[in-house]
Coordinates of N, CA and C in Angstrom, one line a residue:
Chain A
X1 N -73.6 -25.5 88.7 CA -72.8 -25.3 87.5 C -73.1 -24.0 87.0
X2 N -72.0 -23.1 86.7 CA -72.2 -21.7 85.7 C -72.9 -21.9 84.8
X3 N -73.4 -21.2 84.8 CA -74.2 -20.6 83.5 C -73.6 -19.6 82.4
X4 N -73.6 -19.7 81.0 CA -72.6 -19.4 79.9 C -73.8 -18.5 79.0
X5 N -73.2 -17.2 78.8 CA -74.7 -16.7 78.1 C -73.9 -16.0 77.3
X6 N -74.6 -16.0 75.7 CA -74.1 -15.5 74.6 C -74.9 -14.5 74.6
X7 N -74.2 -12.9 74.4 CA -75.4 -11.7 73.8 C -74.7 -11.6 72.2
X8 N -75.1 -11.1 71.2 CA -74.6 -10.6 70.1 C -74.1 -9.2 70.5
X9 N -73.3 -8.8 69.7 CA -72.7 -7.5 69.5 C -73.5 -6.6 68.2
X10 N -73.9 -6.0 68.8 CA -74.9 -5.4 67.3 C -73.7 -4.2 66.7
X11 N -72.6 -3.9 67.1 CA -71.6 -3.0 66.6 C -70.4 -4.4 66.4
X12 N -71.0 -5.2 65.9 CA -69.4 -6.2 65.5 C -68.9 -5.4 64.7
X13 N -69.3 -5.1 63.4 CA -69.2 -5.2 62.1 C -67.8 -3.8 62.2
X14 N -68.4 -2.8 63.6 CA -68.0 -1.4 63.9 C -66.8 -1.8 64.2
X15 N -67.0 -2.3 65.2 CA -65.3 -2.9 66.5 C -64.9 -3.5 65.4
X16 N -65.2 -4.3 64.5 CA -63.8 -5.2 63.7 C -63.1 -3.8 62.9
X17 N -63.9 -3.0 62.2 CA -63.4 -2.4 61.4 C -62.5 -1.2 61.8
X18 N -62.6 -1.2 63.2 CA -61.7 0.0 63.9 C -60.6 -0.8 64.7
X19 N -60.5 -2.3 64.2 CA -59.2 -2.9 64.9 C -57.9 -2.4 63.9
X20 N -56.7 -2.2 65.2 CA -55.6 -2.2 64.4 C -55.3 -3.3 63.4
X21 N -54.9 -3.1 62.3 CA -54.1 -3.6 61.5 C -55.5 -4.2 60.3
X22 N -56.1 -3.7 60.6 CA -57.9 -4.0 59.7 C -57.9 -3.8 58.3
X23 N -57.3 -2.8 58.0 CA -57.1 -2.0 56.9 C -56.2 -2.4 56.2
X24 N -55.2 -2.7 57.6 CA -53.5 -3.4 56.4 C -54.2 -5.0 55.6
X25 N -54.7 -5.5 56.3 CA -54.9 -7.2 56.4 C -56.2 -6.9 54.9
X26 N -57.3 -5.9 54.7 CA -57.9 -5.7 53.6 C -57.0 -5.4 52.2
X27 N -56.0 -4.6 52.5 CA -55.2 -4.2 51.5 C -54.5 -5.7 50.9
X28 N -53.9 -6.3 51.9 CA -53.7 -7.7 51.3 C -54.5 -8.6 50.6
X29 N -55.7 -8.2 51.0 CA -56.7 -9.1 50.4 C -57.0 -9.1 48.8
X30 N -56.7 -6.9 49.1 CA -57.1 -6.7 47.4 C -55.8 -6.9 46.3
X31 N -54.8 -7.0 46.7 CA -53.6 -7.2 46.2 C -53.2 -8.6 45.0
X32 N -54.4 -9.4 45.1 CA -54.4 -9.8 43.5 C -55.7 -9.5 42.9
X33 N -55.8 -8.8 43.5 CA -57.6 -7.7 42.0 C -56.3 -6.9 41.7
X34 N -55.5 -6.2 42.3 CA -54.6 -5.1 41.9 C -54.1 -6.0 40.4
X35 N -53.4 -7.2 40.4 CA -52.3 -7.9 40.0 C -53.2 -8.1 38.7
X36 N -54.4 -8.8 38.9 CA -55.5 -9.1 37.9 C -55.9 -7.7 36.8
X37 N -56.0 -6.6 38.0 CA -56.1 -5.6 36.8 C -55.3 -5.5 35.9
X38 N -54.4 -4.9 36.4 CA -53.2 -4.6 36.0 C -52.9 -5.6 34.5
X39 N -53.5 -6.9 34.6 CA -53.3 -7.8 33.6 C -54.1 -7.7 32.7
X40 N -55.1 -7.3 32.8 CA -56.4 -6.7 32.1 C -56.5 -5.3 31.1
X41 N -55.1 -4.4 31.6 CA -55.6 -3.0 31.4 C -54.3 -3.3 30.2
X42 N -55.6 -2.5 28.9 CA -55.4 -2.2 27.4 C -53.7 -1.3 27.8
X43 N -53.0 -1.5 27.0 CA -51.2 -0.5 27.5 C -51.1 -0.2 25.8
X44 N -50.8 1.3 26.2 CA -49.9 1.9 25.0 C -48.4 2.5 25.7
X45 N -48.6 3.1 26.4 CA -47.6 4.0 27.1 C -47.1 3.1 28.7
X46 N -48.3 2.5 28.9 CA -48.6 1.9 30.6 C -49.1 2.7 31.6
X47 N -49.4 4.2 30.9 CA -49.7 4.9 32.3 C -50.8 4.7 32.9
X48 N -51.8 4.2 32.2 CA -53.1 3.7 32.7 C -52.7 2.4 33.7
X49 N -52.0 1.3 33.4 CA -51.9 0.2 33.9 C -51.5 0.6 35.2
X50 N -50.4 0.9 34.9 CA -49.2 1.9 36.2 C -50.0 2.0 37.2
X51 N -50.9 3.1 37.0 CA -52.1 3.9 37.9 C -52.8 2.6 39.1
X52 N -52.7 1.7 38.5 CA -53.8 1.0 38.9 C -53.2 0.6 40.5
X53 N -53.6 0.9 41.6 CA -53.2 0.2 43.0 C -53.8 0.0 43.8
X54 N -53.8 -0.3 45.0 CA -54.3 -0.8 46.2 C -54.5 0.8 46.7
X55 N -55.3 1.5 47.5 CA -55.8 2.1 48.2 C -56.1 2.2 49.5
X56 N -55.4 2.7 50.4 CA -55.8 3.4 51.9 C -55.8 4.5 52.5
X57 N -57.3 4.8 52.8 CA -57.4 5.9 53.2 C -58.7 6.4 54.4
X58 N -58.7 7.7 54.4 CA -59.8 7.3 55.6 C -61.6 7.2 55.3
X59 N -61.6 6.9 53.7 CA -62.8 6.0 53.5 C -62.9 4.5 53.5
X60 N -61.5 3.8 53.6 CA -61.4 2.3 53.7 C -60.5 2.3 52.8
X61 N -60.5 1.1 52.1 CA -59.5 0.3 51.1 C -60.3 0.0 49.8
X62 N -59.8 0.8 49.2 CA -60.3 0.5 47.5 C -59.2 0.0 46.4
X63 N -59.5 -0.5 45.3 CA -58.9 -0.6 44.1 C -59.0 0.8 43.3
X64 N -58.2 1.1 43.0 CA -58.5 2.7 42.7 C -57.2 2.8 41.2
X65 N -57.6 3.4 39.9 CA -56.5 3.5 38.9 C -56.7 5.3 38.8
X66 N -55.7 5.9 39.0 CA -55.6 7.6 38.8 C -55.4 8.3 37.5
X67 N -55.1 7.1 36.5 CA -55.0 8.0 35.1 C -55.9 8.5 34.9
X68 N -56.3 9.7 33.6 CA -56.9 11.2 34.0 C -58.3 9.9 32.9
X69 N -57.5 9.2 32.2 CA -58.6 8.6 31.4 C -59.4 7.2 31.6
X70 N -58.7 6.7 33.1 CA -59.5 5.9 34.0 C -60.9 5.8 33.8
X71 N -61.6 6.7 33.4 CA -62.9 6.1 33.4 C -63.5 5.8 32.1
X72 N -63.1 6.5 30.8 CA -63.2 6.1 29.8 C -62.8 4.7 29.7
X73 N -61.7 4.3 30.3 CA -61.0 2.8 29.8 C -61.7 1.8 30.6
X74 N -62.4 2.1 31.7 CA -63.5 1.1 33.0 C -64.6 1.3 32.2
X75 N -65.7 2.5 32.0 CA -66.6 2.3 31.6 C -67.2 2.4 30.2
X76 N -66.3 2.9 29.1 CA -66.7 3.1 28.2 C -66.9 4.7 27.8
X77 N -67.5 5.3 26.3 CA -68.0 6.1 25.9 C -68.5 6.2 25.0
X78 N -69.5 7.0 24.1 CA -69.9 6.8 22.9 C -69.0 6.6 21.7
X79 N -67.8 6.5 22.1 CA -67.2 6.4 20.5 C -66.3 5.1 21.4
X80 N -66.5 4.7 22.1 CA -65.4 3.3 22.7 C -66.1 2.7 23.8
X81 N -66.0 1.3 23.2 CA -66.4 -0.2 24.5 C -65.9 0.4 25.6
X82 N -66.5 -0.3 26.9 CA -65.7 -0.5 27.8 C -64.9 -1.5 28.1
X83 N -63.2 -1.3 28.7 CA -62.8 -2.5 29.1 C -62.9 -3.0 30.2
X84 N -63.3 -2.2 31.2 CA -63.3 -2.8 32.2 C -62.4 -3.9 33.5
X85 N -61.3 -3.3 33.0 CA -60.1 -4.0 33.9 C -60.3 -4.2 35.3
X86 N -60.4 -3.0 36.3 CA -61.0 -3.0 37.3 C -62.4 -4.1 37.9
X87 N -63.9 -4.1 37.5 CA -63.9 -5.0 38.0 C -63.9 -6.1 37.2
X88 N -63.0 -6.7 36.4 CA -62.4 -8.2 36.1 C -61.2 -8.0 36.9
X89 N -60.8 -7.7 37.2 CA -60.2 -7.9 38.0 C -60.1 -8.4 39.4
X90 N -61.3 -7.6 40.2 CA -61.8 -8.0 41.0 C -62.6 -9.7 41.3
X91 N -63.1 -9.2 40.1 CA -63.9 -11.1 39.6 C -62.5 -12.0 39.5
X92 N -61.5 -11.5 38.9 CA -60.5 -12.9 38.9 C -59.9 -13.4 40.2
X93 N -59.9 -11.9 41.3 CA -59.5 -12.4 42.2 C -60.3 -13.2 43.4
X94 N -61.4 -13.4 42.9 CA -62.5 -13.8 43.6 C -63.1 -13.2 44.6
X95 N -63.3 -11.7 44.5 CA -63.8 -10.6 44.9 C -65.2 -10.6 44.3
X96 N -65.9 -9.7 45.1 CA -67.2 -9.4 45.2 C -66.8 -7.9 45.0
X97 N -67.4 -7.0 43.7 CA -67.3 -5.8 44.0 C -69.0 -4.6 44.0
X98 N -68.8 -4.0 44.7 CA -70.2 -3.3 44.9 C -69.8 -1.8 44.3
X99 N -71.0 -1.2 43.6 CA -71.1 -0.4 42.5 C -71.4 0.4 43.3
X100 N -70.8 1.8 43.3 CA -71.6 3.2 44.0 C -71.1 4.5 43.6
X101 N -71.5 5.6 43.8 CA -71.1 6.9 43.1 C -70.1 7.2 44.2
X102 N -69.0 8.1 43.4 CA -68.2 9.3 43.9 C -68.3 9.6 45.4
Chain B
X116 N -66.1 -33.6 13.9 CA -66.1 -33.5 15.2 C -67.5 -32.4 15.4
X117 N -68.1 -32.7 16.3 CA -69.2 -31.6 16.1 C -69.1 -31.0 18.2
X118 N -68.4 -29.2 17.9 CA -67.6 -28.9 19.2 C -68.9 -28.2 19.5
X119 N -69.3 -28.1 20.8 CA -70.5 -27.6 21.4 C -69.6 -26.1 22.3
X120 N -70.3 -24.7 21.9 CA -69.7 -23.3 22.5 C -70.6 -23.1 23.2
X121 N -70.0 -22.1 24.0 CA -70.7 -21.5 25.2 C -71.5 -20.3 24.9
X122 N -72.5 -20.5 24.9 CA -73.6 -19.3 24.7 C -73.3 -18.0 24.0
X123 N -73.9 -17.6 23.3 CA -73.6 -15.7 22.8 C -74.5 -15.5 23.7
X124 N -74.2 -14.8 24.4 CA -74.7 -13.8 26.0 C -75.2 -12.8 25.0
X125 N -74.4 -11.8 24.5 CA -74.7 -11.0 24.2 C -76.3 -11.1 23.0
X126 N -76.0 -12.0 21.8 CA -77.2 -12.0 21.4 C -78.0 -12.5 22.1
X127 N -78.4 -13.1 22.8 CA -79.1 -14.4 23.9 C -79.9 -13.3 24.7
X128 N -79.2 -12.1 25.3 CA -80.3 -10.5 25.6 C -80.6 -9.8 25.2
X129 N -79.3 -9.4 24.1 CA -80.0 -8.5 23.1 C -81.4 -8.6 22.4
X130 N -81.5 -9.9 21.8 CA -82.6 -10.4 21.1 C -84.2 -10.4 22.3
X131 N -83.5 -11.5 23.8 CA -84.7 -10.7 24.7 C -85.2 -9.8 24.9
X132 N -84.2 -8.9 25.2 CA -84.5 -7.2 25.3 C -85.9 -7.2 24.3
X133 N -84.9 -7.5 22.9 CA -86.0 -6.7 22.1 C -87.0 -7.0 21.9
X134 N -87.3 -8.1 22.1 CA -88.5 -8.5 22.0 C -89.6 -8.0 23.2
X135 N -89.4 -7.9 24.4 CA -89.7 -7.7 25.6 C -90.8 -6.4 25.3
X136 N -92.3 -6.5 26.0 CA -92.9 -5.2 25.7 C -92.3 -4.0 25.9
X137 N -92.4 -4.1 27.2 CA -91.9 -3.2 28.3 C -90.3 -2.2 27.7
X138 N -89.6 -3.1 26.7 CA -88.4 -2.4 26.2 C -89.3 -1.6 24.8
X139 N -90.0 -2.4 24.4 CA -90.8 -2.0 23.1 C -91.5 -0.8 22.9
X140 N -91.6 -1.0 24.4 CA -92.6 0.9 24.5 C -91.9 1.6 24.1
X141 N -90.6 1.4 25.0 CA -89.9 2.9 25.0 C -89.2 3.2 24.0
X142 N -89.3 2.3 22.8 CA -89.0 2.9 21.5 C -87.4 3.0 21.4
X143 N -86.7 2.2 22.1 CA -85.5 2.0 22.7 C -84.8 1.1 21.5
X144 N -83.3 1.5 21.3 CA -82.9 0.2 20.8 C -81.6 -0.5 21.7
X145 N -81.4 -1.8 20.8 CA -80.5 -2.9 21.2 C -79.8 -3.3 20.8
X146 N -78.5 -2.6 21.0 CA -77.4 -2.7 20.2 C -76.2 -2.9 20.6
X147 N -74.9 -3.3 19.8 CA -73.8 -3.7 20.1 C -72.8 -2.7 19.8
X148 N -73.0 -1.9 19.2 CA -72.4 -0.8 19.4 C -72.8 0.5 18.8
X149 N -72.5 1.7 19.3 CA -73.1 2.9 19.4 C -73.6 2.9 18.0
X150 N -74.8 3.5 18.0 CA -75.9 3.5 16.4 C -74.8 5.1 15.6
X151 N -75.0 5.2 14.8 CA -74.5 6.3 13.9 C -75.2 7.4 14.1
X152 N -76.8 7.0 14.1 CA -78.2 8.0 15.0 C -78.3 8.1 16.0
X153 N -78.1 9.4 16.9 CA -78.1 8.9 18.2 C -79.4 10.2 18.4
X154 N -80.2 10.2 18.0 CA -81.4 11.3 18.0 C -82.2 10.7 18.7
X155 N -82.7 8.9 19.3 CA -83.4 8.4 20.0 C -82.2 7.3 20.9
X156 N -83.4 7.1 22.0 CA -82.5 6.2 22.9 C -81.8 5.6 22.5
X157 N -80.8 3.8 23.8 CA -80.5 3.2 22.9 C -79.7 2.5 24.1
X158 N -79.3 1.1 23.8 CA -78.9 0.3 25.2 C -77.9 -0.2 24.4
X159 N -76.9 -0.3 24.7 CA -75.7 -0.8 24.2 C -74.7 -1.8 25.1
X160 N -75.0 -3.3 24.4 CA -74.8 -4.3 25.1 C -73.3 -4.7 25.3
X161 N -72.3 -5.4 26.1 CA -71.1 -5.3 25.9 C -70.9 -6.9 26.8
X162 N -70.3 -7.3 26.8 CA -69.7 -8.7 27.7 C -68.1 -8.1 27.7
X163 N -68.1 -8.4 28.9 CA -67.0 -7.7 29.2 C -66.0 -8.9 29.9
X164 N -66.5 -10.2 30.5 CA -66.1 -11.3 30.6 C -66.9 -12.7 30.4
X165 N -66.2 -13.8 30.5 CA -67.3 -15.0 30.4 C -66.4 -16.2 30.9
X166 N -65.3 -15.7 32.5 CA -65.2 -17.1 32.7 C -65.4 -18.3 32.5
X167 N -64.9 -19.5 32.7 CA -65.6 -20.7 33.2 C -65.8 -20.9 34.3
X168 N -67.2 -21.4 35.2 CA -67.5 -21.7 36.2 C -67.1 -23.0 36.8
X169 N -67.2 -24.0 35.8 CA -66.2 -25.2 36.2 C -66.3 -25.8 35.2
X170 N -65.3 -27.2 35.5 CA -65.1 -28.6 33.9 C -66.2 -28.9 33.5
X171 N -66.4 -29.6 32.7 CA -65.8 -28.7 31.3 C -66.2 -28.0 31.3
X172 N -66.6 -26.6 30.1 CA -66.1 -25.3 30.0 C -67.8 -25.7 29.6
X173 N -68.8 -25.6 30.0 CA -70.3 -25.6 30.2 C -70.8 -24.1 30.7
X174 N -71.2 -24.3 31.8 CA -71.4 -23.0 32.5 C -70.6 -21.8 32.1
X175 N -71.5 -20.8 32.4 CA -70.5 -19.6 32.4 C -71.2 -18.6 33.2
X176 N -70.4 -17.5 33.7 CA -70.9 -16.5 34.3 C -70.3 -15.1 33.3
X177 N -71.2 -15.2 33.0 CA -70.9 -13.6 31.9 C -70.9 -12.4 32.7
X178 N -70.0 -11.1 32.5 CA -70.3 -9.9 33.1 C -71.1 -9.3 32.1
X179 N -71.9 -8.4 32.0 CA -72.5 -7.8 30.6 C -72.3 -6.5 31.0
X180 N -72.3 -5.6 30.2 CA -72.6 -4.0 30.7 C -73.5 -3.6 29.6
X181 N -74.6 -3.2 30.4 CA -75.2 -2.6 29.4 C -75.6 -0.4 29.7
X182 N -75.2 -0.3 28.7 CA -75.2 1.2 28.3 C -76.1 1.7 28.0
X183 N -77.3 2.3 28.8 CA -78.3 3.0 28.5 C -78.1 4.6 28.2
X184 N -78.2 5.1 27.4 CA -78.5 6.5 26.9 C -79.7 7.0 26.4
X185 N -79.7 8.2 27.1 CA -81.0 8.8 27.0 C -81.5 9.2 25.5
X186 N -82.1 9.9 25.0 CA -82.4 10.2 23.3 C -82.1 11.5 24.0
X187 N -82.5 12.7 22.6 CA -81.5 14.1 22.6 C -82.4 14.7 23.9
X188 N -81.6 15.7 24.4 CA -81.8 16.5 25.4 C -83.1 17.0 24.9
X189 N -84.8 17.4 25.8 CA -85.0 17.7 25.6 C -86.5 17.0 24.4
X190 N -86.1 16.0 24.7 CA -87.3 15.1 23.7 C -87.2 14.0 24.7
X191 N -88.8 12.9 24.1 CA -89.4 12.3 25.0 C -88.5 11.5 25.9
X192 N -87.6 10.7 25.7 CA -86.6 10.1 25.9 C -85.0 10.2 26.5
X193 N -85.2 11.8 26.3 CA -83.8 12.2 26.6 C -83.8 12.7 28.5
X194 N -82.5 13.4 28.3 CA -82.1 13.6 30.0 C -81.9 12.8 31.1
X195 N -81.6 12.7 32.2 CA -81.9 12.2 33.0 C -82.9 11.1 33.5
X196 N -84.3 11.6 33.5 CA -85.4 10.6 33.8 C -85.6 9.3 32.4
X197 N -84.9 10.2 31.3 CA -84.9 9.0 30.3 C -83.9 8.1 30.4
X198 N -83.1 8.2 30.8 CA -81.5 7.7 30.7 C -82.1 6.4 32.0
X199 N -82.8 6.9 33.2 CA -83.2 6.7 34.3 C -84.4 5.6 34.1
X200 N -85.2 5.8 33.2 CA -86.7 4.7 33.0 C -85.6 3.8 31.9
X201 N -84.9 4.1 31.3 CA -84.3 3.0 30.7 C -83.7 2.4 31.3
X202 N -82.6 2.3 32.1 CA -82.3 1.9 33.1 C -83.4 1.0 34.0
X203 N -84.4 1.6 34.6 CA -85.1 0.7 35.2 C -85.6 -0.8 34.4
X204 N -86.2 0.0 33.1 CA -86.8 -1.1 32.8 C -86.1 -2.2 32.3
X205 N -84.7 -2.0 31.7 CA -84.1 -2.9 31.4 C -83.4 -4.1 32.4
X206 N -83.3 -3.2 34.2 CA -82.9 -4.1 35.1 C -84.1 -4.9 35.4
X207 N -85.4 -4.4 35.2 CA -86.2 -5.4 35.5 C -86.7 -5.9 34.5
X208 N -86.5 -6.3 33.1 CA -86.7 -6.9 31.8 C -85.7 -8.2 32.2
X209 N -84.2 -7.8 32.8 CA -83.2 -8.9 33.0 C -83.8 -9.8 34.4
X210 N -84.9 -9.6 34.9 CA -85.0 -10.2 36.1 C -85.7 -11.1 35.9
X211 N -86.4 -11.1 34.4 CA -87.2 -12.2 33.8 C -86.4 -13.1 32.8
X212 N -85.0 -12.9 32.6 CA -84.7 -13.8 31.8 C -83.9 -15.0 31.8
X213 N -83.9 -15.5 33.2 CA -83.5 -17.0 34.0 C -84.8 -17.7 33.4
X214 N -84.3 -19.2 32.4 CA -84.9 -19.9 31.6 C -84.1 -20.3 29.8
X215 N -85.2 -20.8 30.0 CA -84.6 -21.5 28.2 C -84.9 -20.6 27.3
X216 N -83.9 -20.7 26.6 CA -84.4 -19.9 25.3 C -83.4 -20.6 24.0
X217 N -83.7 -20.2 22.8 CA -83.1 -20.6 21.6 C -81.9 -20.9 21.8
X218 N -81.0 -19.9 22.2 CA -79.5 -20.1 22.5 C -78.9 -20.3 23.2
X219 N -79.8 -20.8 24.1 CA -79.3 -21.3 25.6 C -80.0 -21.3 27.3
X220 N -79.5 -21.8 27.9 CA -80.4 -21.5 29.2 C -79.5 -20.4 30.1
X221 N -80.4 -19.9 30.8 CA -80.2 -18.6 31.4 C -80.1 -19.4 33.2
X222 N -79.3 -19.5 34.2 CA -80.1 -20.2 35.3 C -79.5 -19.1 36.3
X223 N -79.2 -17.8 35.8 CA -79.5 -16.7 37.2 C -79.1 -15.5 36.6
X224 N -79.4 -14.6 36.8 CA -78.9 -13.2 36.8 C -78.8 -12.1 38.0
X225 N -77.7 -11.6 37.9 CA -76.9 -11.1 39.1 C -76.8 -9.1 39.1
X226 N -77.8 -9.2 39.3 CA -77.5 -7.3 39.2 C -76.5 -6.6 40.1
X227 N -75.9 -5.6 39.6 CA -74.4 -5.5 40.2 C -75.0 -3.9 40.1
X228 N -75.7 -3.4 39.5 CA -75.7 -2.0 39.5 C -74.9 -1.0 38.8
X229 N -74.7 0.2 39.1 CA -73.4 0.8 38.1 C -74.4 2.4 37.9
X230 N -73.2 3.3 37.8 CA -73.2 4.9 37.8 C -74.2 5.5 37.1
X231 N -75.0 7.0 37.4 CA -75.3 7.8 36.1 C -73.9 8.6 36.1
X232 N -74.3 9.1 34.3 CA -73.5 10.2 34.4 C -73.9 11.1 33.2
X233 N -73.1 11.6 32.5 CA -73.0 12.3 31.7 C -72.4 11.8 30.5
X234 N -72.4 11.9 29.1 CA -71.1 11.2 28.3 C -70.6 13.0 27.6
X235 N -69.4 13.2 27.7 CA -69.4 14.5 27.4 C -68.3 14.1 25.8
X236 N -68.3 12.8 25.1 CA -68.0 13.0 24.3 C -69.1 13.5 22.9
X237 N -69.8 13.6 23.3 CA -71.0 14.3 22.4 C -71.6 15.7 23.0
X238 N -71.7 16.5 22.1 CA -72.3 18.0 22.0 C -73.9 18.3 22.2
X239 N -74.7 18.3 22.6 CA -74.6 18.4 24.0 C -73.7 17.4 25.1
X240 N -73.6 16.9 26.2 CA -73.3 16.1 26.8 C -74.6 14.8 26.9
X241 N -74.7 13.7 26.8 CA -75.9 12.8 26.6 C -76.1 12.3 28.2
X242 N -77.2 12.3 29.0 CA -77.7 11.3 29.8 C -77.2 10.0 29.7
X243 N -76.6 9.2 30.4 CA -76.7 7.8 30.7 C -76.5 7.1 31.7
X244 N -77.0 5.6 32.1 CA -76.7 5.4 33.1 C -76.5 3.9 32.8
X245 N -75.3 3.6 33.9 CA -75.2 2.0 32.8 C -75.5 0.8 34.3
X246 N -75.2 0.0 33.9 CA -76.0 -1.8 34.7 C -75.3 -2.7 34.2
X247 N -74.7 -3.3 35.3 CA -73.8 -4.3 35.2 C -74.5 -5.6 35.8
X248 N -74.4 -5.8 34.8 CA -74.9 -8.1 35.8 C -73.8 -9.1 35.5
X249 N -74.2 -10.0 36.1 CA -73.6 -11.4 35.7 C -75.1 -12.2 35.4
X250 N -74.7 -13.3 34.3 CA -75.8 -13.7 33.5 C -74.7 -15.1 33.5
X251 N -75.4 -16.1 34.0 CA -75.0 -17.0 34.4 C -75.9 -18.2 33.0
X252 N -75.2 -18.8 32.6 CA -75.9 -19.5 30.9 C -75.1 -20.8 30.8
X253 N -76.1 -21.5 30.0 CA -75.4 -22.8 29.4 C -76.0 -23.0 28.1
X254 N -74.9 -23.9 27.2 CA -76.3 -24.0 25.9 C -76.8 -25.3 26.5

């Protein structure tokens, strides 16, 4: 009778992420954090809200908002709370988001 | 009718905080929003959400952000490494506070991490660095 032998792939994580259509199928995924922000973010004008989209590029797929005052309105400042649209947003869509610099 | 609410997060750590040695040293305060003095440190607490976890509306999983700032450029507290030891010690002050307390029970906290920077709406520009958790509570 054959014999059936499993090895691990210690580059899974590598190969999945360099499959075609990897990136599209993540962008789907973030596409109600997008919706959720978007529902979250304070509007006077909307250009902050506006801003807010899905992301692809050749660092991966992020939620990303480009208004110039995007980070005052996510993180706060000494003269204003934060609102933090972005990750509630993420949390509504039942995302997991991880914190890192620039 | 006597309605039972879901935790004040916010006082429920602020009040820990303050009490906590380790926050006590550093001569730090705990506040809800920015002090009028900003000549010494200062941690500024925010909830930023408080889903429900499930029926009924019991549990919760709070986001909190808390805002550490350094005291002025240039004194014990300020800069960088201040902005930086406050930060530490407050992530590890929250690592003790799963349990009961007055306002409620605490049964996990979730460190999420979060940026230094700069705040350039003040003259100089102030140190800070802020810390995001989920604080998961019931009363």
């Amino acid at each position: 009778m054959p014999s059936s032998y499993f090895r691990t792939n210690p580059n899974l994580s590598r190969d999945i992420s360099s499959e075609a259509g990897y990136k599209e199928a993540l962008a789907v995924a973030a596409k109600p954090a997008e919706a959720a922000a978007k529902s979250f973010a304070p509007v006077r004008t909307g250009a902050y809200r506006d801003s807010i989209r899905v992301v692809i590029d050749s660092k991966g797929v992020r939620l990303d908002a480009s208004d110039f005052k995007s980070h005052w309105v996510e993180w706060g400042s000494v003269n204003q709370p934060p609102s933090a649209p972005l990750r509630r947003g993420v949390r509504a869509a039942g995302l997991r988001f991880k914190e890192q610099g620039p | 009718m006597t309605l039972t609410t879901v935790v004040d997060v916010e006082r429920l750590v602020s009040d820990y905080l303050r009490a906590h040695a380790d926050i006590t040293a550093l001569s730090t305060r705990i506040v809800g929003r920015t002090p009028d003095s900003k000549s010494t440190s200062w941690v500024r607490v925010t909830e930023l959400d408080a889903p429900q976890v499930n029926q009924p509306d019991h549990l919760t999983g709070s986001l909190v952000q808390f805002d550490c700032y350094a005291g002025e450029p240039g004194s014990a507290s300020g800069g960088q490494p201040g902005a930086n030891a406050l930060y530490r010690a407050v992530r590890a002050v929250l690592g003790t506070l799963p349990g009961t307390h007055a306002l409620g029970a605490v049964t996990g906290v979730e460190i999420l991490g979060g940026p230094r920077g700069q705040d350039t709406d003040l003259e100089p520009a102030r140190d800070f660095k802020i810390l995001t958790a989920v604080i998961h509570c019931h009363a």
